[in-house]
PDB file of C-alpha atoms in Angstrom:
ATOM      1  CA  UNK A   1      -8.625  47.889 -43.113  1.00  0.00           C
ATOM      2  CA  UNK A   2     -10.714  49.111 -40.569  1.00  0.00           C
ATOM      3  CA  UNK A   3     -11.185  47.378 -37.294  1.00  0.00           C
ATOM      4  CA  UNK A   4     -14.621  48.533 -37.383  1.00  0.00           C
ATOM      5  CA  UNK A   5     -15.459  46.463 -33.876  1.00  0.00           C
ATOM      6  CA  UNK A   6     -14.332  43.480 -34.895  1.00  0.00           C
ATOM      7  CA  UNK A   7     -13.504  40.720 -31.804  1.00  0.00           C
ATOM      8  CA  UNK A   8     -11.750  37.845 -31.693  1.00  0.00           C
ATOM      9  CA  UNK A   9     -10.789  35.602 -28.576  1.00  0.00           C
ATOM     10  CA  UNK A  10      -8.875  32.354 -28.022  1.00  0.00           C
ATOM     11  CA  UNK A  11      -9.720  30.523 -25.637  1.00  0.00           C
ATOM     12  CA  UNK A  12      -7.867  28.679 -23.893  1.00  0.00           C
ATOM     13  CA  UNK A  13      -4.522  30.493 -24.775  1.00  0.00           C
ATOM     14  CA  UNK A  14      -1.869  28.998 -24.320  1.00  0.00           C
ATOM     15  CA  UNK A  15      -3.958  25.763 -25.984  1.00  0.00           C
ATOM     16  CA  UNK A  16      -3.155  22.352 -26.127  1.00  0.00           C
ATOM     17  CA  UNK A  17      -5.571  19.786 -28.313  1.00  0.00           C
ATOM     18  CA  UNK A  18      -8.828  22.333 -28.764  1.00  0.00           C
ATOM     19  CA  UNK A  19      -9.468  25.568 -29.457  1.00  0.00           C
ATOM     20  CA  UNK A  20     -12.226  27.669 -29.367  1.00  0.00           C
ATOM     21  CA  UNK A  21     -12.352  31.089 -31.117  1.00  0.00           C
ATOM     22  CA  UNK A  22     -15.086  33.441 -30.480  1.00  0.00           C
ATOM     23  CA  UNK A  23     -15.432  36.326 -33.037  1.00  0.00           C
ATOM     24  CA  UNK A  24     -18.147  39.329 -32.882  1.00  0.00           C
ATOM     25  CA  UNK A  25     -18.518  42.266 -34.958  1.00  0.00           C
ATOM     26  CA  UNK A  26     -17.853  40.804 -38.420  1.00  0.00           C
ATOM     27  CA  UNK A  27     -19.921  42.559 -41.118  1.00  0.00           C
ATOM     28  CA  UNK A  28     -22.961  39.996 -41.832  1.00  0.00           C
ATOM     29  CA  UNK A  29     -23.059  41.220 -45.247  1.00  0.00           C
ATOM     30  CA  UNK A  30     -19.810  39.351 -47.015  1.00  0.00           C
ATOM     31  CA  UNK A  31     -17.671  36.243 -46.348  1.00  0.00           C
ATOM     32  CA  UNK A  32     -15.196  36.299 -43.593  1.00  0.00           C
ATOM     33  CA  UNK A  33     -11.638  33.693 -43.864  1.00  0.00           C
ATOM     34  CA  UNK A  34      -9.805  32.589 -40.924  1.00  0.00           C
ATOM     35  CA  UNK A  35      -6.183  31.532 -41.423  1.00  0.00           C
ATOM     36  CA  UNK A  36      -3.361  30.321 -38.700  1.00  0.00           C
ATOM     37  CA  UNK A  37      -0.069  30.191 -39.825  1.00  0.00           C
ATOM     38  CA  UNK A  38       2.603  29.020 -38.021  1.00  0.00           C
ATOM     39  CA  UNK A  39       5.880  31.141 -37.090  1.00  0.00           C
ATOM     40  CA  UNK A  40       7.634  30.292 -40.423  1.00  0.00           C
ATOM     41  CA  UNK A  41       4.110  31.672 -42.224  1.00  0.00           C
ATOM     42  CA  UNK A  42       3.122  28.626 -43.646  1.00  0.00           C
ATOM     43  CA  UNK A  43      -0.547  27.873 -43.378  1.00  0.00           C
ATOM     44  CA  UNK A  44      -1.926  25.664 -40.981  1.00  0.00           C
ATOM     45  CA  UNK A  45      -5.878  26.126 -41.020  1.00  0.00           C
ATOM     46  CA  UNK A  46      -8.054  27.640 -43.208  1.00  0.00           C
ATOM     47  CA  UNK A  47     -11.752  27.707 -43.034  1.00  0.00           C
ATOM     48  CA  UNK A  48     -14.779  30.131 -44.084  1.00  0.00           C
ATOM     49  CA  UNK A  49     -16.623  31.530 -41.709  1.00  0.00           C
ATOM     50  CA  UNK A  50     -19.898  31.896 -41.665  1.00  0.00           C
ATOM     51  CA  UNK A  51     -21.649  35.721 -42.419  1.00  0.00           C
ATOM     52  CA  UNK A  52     -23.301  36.011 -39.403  1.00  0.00           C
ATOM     53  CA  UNK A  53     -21.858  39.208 -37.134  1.00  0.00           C
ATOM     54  CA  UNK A  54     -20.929  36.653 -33.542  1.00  0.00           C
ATOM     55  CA  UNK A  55     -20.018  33.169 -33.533  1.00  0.00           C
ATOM     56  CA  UNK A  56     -18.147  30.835 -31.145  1.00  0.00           C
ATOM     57  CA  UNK A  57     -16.001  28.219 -33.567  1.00  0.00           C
ATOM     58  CA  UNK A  58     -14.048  24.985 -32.246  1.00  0.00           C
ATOM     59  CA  UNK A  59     -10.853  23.215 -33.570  1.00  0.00           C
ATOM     60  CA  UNK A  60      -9.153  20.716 -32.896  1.00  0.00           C
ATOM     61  CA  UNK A  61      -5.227  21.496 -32.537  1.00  0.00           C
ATOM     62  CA  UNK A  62      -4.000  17.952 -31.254  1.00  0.00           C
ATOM     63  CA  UNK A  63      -1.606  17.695 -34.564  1.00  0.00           C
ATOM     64  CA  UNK A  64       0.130  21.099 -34.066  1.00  0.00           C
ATOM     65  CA  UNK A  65       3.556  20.839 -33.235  1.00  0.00           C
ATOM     66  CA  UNK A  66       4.247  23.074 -29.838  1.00  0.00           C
ATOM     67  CA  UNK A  67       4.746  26.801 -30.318  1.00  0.00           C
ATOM     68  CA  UNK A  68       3.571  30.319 -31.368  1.00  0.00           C
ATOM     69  CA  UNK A  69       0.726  30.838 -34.121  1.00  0.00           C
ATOM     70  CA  UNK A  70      -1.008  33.636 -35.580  1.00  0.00           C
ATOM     71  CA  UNK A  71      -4.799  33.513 -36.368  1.00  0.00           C
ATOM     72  CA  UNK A  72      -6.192  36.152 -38.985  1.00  0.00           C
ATOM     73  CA  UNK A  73      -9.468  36.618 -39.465  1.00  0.00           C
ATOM     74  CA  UNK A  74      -9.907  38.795 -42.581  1.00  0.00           C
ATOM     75  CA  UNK A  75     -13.045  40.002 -44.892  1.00  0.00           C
ATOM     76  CA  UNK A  76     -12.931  42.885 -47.239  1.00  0.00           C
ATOM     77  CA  UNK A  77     -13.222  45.463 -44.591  1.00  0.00           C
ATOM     78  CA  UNK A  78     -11.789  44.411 -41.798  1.00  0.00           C
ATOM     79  CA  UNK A  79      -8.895  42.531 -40.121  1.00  0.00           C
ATOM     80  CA  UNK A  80      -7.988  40.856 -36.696  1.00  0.00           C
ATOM     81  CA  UNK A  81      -4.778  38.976 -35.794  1.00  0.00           C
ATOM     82  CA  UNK A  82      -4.321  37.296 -32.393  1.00  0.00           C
ATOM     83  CA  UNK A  83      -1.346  35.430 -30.982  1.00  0.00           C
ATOM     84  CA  UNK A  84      -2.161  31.458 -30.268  1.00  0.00           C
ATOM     85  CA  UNK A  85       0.700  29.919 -28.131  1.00  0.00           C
ATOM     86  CA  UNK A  86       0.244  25.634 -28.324  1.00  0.00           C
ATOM     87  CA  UNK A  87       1.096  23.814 -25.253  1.00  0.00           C
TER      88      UNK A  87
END
């Protein structure tokens, strides 16, 4: 993979009942997936992003149990993983 400029934030972080990632730098020309997983791997979210290079996505997180995630963002060329922490 390469990280060819790809951004993602969480914000806030630690989060409690919403979330809102911003990603930028995604290639516009192919689908992008976001997954969270919890510590134990298991998947929590899924969803398909849309193929345009910056957007600013919201979740709602209220059903999460308290703890660390991971949230991948992933497309055929490139990969970012951040650390969520849920309050």
């Amino acid at each position: 993979y390469a990280a060819n400029s790809a951004f993602m934030q969480l914000m806030p972080n630690p989060a409690s009942n919403q979330l809102t990632i911003n990603v930028s730098g995604l290639s516009k020309d192919q689908k992008s997936n976001l997954v969270m997983y919890d510590i134990l791997g298991s998947v929590v979210l899924k969803d398909e992003l849309a193929t345009k290079d910056t957007q600013s996505l919201t979740y709602d997180i209220t059903g999460l149990s308290k703890g660390v995630y991971i949230v991948e963002i992933t497309n055929s060329t490139q990969k970012v993983v951040k650390r969520l922490i849920k309050q």
